[in-house]
Coordinates of C-alpha atoms (C1' of nucleotides) in Angstrom, one line a residue:
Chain M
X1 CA 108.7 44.5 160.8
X2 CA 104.9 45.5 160.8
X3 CA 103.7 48.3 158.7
X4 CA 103.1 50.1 161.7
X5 CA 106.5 49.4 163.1
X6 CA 108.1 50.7 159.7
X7 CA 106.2 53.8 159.5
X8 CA 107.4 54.6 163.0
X9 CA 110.9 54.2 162.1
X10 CA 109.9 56.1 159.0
X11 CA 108.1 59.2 160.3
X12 CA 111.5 59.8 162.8
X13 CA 113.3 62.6 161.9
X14 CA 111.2 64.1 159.1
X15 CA 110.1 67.5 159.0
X16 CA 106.6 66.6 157.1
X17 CA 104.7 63.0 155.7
X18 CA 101.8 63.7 153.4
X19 CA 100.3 62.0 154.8
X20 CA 100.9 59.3 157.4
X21 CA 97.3 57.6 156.1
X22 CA 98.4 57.2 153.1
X23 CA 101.9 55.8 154.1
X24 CA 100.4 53.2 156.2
X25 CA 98.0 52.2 153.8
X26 CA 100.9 51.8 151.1
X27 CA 102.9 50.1 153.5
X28 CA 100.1 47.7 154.8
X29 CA 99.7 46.3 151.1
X30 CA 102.8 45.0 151.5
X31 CA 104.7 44.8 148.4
X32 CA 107.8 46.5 148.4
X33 CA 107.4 50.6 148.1
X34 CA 108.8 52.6 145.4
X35 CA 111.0 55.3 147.1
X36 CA 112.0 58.1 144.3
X37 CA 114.6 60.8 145.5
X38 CA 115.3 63.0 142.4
X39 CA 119.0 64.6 142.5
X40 CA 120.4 67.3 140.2
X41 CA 123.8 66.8 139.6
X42 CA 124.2 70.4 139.6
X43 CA 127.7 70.5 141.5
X44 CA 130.0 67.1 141.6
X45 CA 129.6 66.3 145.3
X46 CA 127.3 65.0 147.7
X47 CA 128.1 66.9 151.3
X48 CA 126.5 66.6 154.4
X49 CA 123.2 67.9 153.2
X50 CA 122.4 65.6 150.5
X51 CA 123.0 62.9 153.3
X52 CA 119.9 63.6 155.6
X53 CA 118.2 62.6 152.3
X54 CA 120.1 60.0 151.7
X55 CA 120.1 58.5 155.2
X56 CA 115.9 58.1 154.8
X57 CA 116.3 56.5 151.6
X58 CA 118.9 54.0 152.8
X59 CA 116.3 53.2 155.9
X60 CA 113.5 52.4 152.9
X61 CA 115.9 49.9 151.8
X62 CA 116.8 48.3 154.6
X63 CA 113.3 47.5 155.0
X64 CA 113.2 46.3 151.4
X65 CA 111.6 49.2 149.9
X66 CA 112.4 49.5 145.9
X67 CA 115.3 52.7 145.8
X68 CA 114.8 54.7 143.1
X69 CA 117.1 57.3 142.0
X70 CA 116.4 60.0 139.8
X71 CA 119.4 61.8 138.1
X72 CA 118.3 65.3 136.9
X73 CA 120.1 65.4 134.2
X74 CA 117.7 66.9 132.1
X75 CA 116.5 69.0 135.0
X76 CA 120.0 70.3 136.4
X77 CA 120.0 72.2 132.8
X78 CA 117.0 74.1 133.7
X79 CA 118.1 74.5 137.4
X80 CA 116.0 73.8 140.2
X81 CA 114.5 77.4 141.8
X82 CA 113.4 76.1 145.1
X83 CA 114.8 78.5 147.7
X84 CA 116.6 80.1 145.2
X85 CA 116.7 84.1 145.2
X86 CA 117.7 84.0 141.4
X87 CA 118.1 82.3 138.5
X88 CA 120.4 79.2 138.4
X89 CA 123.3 79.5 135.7
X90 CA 122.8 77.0 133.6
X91 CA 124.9 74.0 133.4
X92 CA 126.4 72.3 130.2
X93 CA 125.6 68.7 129.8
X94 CA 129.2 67.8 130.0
X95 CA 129.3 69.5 132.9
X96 CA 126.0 67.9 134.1
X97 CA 127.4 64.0 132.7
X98 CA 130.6 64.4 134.6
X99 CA 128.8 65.5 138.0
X100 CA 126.5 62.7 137.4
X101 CA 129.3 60.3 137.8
X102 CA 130.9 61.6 140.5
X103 CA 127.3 61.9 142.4
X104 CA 126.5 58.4 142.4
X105 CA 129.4 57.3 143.0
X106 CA 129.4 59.7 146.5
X107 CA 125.9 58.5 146.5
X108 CA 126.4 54.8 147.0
X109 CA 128.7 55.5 149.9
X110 CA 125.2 55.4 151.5
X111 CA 122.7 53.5 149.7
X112 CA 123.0 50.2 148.5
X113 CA 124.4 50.1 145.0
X114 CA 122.9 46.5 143.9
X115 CA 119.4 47.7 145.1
X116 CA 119.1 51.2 143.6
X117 CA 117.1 51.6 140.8
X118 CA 119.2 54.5 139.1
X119 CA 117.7 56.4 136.3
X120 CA 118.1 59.5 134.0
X121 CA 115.3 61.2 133.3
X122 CA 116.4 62.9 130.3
X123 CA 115.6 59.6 128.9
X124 CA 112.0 60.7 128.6
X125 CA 112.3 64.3 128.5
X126 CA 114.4 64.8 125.6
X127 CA 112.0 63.1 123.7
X128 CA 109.1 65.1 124.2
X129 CA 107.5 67.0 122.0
X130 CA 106.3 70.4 121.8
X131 CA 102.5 69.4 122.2
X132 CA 103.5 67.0 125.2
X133 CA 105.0 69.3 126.9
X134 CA 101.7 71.8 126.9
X135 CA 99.7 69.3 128.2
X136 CA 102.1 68.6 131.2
X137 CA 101.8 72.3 131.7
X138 CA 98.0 72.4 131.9
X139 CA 98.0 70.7 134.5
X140 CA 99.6 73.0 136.9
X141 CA 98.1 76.9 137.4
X142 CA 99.9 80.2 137.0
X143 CA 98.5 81.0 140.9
X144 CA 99.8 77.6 142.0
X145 CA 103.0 78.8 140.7
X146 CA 102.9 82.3 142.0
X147 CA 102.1 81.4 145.3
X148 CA 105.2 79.6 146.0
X149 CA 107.7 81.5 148.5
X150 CA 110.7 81.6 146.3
X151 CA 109.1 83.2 143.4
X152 CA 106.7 85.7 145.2
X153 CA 110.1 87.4 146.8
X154 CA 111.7 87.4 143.9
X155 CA 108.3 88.9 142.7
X156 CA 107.8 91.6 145.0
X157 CA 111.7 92.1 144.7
X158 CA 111.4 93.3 141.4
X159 CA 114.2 90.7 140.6
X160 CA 113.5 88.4 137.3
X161 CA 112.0 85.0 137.2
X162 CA 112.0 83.4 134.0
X163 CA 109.3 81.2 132.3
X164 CA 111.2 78.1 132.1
X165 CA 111.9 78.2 135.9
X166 CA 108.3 77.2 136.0
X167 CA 108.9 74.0 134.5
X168 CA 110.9 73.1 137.0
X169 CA 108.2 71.3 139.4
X170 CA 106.6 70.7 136.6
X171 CA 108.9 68.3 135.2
X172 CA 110.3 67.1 138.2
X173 CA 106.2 65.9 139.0
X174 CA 106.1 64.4 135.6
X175 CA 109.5 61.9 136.7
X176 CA 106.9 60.7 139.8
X177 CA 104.9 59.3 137.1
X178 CA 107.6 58.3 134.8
X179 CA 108.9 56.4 137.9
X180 CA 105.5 55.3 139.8
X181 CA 106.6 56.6 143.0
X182 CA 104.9 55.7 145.9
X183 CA 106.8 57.9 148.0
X184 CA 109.4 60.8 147.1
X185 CA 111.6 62.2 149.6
X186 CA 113.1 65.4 149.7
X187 CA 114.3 68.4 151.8
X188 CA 111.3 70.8 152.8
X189 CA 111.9 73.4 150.5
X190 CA 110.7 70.6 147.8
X191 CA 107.3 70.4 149.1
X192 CA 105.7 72.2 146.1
X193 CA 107.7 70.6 143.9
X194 CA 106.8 66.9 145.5
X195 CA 103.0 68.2 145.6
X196 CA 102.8 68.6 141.6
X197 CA 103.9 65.0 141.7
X198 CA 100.5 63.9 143.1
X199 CA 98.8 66.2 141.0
X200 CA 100.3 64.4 138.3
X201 CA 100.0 61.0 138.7
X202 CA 96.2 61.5 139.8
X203 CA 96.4 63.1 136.4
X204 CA 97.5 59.4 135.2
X205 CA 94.9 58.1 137.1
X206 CA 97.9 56.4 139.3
X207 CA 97.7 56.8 143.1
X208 CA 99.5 59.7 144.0
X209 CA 103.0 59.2 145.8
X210 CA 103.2 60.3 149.4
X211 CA 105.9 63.4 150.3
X212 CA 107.9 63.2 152.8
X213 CA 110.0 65.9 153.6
X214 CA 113.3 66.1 155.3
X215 CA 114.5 69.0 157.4
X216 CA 117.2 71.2 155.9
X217 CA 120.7 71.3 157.2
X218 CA 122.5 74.2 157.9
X219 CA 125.9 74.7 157.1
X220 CA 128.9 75.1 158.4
X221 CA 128.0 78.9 159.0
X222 CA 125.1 77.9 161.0
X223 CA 122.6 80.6 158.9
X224 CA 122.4 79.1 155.1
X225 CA 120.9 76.3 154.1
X226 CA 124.4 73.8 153.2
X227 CA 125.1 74.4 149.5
X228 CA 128.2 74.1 147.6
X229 CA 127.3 77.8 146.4
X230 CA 127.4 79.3 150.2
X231 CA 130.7 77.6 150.3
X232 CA 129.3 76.5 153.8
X233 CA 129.0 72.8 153.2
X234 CA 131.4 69.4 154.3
X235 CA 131.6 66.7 151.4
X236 CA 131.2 63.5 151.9
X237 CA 134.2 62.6 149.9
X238 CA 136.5 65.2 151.9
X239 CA 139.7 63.9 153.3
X240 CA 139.2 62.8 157.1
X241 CA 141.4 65.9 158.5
X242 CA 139.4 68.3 156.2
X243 CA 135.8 66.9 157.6
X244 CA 137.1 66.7 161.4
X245 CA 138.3 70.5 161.2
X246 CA 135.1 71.6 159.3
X247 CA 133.2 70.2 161.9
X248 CA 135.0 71.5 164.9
X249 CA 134.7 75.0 163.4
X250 CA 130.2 75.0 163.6
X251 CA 128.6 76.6 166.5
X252 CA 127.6 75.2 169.5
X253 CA 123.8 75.6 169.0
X254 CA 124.7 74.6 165.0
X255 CA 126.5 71.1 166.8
X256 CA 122.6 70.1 168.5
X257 CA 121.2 70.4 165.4
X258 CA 123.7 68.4 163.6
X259 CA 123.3 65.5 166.2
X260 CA 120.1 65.6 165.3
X261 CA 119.7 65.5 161.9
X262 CA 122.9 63.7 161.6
X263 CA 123.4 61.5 164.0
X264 CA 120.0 61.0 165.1
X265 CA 119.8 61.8 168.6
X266 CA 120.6 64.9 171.3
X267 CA 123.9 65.2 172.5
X268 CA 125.4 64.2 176.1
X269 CA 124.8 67.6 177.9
X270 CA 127.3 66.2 180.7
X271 CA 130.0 66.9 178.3
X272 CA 132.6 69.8 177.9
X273 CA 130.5 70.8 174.3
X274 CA 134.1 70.8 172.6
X275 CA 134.6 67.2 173.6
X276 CA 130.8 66.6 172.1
X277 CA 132.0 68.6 168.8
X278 CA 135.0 66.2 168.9
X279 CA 132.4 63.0 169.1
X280 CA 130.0 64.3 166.5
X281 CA 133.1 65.4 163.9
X282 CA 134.1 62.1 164.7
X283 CA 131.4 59.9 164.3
X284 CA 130.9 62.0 160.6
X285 CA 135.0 60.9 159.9
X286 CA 133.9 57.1 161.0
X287 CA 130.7 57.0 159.2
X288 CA 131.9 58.2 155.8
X289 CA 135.7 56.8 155.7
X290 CA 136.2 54.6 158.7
X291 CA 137.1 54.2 162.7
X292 CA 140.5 54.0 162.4
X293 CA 140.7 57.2 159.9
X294 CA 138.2 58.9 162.7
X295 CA 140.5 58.3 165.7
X296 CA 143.0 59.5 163.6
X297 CA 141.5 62.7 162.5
X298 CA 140.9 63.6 166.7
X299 CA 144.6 63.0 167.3
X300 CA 146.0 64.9 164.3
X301 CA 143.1 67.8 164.8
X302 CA 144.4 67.7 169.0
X303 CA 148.3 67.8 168.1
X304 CA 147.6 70.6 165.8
X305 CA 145.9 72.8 168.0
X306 CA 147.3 71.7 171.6
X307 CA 149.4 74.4 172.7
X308 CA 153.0 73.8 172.1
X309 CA 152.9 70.5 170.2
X310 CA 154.8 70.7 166.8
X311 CA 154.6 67.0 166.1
X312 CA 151.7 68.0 163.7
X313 CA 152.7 66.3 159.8
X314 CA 152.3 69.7 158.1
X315 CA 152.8 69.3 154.2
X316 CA 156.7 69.9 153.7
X317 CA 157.9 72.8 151.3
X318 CA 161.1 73.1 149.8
X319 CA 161.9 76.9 149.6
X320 CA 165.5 76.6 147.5
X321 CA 167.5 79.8 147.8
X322 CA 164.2 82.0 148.6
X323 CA 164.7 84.0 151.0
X324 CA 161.9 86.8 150.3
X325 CA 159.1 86.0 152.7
X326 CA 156.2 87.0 150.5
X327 CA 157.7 84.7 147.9
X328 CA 158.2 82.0 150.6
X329 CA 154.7 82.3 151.3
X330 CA 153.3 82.3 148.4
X331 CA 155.4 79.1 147.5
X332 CA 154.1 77.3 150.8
X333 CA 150.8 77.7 149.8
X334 CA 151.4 76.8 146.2
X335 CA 153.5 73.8 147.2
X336 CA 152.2 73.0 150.5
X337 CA 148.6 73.5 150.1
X338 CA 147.5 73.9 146.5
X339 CA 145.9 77.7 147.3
X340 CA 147.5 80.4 145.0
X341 CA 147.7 83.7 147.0
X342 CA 148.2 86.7 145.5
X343 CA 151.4 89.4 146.5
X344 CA 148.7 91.7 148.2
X345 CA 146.7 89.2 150.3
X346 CA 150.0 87.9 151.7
X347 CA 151.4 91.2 152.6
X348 CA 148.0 91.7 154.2
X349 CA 148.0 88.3 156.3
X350 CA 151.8 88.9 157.2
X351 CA 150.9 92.5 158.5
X352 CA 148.1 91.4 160.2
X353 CA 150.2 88.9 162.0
X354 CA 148.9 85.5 160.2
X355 CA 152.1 84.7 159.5
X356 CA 154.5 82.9 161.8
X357 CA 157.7 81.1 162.1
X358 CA 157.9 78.6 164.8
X359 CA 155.3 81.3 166.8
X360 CA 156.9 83.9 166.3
X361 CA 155.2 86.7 164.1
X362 CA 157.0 88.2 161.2
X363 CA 155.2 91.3 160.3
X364 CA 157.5 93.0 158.1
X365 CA 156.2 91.8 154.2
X366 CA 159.6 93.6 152.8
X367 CA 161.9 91.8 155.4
X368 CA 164.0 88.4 154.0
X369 CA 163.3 85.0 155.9
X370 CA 165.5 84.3 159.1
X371 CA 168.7 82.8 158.6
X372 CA 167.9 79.8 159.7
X373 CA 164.8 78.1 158.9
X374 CA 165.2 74.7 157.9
X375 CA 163.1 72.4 160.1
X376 CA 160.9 74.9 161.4
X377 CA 157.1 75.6 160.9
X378 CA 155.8 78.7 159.1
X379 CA 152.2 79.2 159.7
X380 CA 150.2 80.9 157.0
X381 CA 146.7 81.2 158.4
X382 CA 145.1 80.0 161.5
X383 CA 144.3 76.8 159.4
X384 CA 147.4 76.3 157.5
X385 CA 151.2 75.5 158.4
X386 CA 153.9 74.4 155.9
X387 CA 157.3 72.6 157.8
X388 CA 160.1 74.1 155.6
X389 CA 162.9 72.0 154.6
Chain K
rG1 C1' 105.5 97.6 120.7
rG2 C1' 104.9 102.5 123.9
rG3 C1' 106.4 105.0 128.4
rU4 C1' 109.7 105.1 132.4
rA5 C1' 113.6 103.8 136.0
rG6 C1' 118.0 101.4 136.1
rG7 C1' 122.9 98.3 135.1
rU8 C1' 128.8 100.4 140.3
rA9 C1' 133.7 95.8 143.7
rC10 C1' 131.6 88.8 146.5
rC11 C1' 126.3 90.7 147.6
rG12 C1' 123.2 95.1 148.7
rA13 C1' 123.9 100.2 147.9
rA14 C1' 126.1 105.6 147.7
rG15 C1' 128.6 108.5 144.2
rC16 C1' 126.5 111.9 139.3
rG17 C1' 133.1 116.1 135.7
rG18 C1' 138.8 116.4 139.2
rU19 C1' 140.4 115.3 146.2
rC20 C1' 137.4 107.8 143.3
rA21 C1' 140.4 101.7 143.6
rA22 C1' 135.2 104.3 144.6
rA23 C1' 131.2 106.2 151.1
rC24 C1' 128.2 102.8 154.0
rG25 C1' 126.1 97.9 155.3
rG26 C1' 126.4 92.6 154.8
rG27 C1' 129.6 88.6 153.8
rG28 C1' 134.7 87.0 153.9
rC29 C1' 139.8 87.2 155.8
rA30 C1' 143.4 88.4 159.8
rG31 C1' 144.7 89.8 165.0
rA32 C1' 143.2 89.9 170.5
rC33 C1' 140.2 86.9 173.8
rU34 C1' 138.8 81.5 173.5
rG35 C1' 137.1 75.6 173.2
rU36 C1' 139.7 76.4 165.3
rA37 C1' 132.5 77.7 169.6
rA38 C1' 129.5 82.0 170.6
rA39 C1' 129.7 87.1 172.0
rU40 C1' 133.0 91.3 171.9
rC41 C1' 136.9 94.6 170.3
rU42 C1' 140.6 95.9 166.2
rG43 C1' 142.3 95.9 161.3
rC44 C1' 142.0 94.3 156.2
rU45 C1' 139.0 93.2 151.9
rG46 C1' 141.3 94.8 142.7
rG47 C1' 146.4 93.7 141.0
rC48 C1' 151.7 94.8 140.6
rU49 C1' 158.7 94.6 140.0
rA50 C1' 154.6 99.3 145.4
rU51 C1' 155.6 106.5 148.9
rG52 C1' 154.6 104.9 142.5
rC53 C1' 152.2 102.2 138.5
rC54 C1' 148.3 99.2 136.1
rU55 C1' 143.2 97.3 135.3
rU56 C1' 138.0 98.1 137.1
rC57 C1' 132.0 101.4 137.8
rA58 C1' 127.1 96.7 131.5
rG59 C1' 129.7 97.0 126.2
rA60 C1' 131.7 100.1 122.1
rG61 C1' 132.8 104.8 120.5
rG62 C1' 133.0 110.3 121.5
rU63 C1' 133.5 115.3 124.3
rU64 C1' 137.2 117.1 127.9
rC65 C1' 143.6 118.9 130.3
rG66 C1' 140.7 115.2 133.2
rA67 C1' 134.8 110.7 133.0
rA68 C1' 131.8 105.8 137.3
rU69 C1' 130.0 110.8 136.5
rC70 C1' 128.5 114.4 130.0
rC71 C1' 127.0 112.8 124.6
rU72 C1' 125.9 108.7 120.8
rC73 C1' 125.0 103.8 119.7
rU74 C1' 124.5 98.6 121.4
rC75 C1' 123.3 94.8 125.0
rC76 C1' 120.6 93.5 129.6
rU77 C1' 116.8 94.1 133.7
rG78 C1' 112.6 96.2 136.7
rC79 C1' 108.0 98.9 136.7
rC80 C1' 103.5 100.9 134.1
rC81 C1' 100.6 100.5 129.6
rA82 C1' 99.4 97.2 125.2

RNA sequence: GGGUAGGUACCGAAGCGGUCAAACGGGGCAGACUGUAAAUCUGCUGGCUAUGCCUUCAGAGGUUCGAAUCCUCUCCUGCCCA
């Protein structure tokens, strides 16, 4: 592939190169390119967020680009502000180690594990000393730092930003030089934080990376940015059913975008858009388990929610002599789906009608169980059946 | 360090001695309608052995028949000044 054939492939689907000069000159030198995407293992799994990224990356190493992945685990302790509208808890380093594992692991679902370069960079920055770490911070300014978005609302929001959230760019432009990135990918809220990087290395007198910036997925709420914290995200190590009924659940308008940034391309507008939702959530079950577990995941998600058709394999709970239906409940969601529920939200979902046996609804939370039950399907939640035995 | 305003449920925010498990909005959940979409409408949203009881309004004490509301101390945050 030319340089100029790679940088097209490259420049598809990002939301902002710094610059494309620069990229093509890198590229044009031809030796491999040093591709840095920092992570912070802050939570234990990669979702569908983390996999726009990831996607890019993999593309730089299909071309033969040098990988090179930075593990914040030095970082995730401090906590990453970027779009944040307050402070990060902080994160043990237990906590931090065992996400770390997990991460990669998720990680190399996508990239190639033999050609990753996969480092820690608390390997140089628990080493540091107080004077080094002054001089890392002369180099940025105060009104560099003020200007950024997320800390100017938070500003003018009278809410609190602490001084050691400042470090964050700061340190995460020190691992460009650590690493001699030529390029460092990230979402777009890390523009700033990608931008100290060249401020840096120019610092070293090394030639400053080039920032390429991914566009942000939204989750499955189609308003937040995906995040584990919102709740609103699909993991990448999620069960085939679990991703395939996320995925059917996003908005129409959300599904275009997720063809885009996911898949890569628009959507067949001469299809039914539940049909399309069915291909997209479908595709994301192939890509991430496999084709057989995808066509799987469409027939199990249609028997479950075609009319009429109780050939679904609901988990199967054993209810002994319980007759009580809040107690039955609360044991089929124990049992049947690992939820714990307490007495007052399943009085409120059986007198709300959320709960029924073989379609019918039992709204009385005082009344026993039917006679009769075994074989038949209780429904908890518009989600969730159990088949009692 | 000085002054000042505050800390209320998942979030924002009312309440400022009894009628407060705490208005309202957001979010979330459930029902109807559907395509497990959107929009819309309705209801719910601390816990329990449940017409009552228990735990919550930063924390610890105190006043009172009675406190989220008053007093004392402590912790935390914003703003102004240094």
């Amino acid at each position: 592939m030319s340089p100029e054939e790679q940088l097209e492939a490259l420049t598809l689907g990002t939301a902002k190169i710094l610059s494309r000069e620069e990229l093509l000159k890198k590229l044009r030198s031809g030796r491999p390119l040093r591709a840095k995407l920092g992570v912070d293992p802050t939570a234990p799994d990669i979702h569908l967020g983390h996999t726009v990224v990831l996607e890019k990356l993999r593309q730089f190493q299909v071309m033969g680009h040098q990988a090179v992945l930075i593990i914040g685990d030095f970082t995730a302790t401090v906590g990453d502000p970027s779009g944040r509208s307050s402070t990060r808890p902080p994160l043990t380093r237990e906590e931090v180690l065992g996400n770390a594992e997990t991460y990669t692991d998720q990680a190399f679902k996508i990239l190639d594990r033999e050609q990753t370069e996969v480092v820690y960079n608390g390997d140089w920055f628990r080493g540091m000393n107080y004077e080094e770490v002054l001089k890392l911070n002369a180099r940025v300014t105060m009104q560099q730092m003020l200007q950024r978005e997320d800390f100017r609302n938070r500003i003018e929001g009278n809410k609190e930003v602490r001084l050691h959230e400042m470090q964050y760019p700061v340190m995460q432009g020190w691992d460009s030089v650590e690493v001699r990135a030529d390029v460092e990918l990230g979402g777009t809220d890390q523009l700033f934080n990608i931008l100290v990087g060249r401020d840096m290395q120019k610092s070293q007198e090394m030639e400053p990376q080039v920032a390429m910036c991914l566009p942000i997925l939204e989750g499955t709420d189609g308003a937040r940015k995906m995040s584990k914290s919102y709740g609103n995200y699909i993991g990448v190590d999620e069960s085939p059913a679990e991703m395939f009924g996320k995925a059917m659940s996003i908005s129409d308008e959300l599904m275009d975008r997720w063809y885009t940034l996911l898949l890569g391309g628009g959507r067949d507008l001469e299809l039914h858009p539940m049909e399309a939702k069915k291909q997209l959530a479908a595709q994301l079950v192939a890509r991430y388990h496999d084709a057989a577990a995808a066509v799987a995941a469409r027939a199990d998600f249609e028997a479950k929610f075609a009319k009429g058709d109780s050939e679904v394999q609901w988990p199967e709970v054993q209810l002994d002599d319980e007759r009580r239906l809040i107690t039955a409940v609360a044991i089929a969601y124990r049992e049947g789906h690992g939820t714990e529920r307490s007495n007052s939200e399943i009085r409120r979902l059986i007198q709300q009608g959320g709960v029924q046996l073989d379609g019918e609804k039992l709204n009385d939370p005082a009344a026993d169980l039917p006679a009769a039950v075994t074989d038949k399907v209780l429904r908890l939640d518009k989600k969730r059946s159990v088949r009692l035995l």
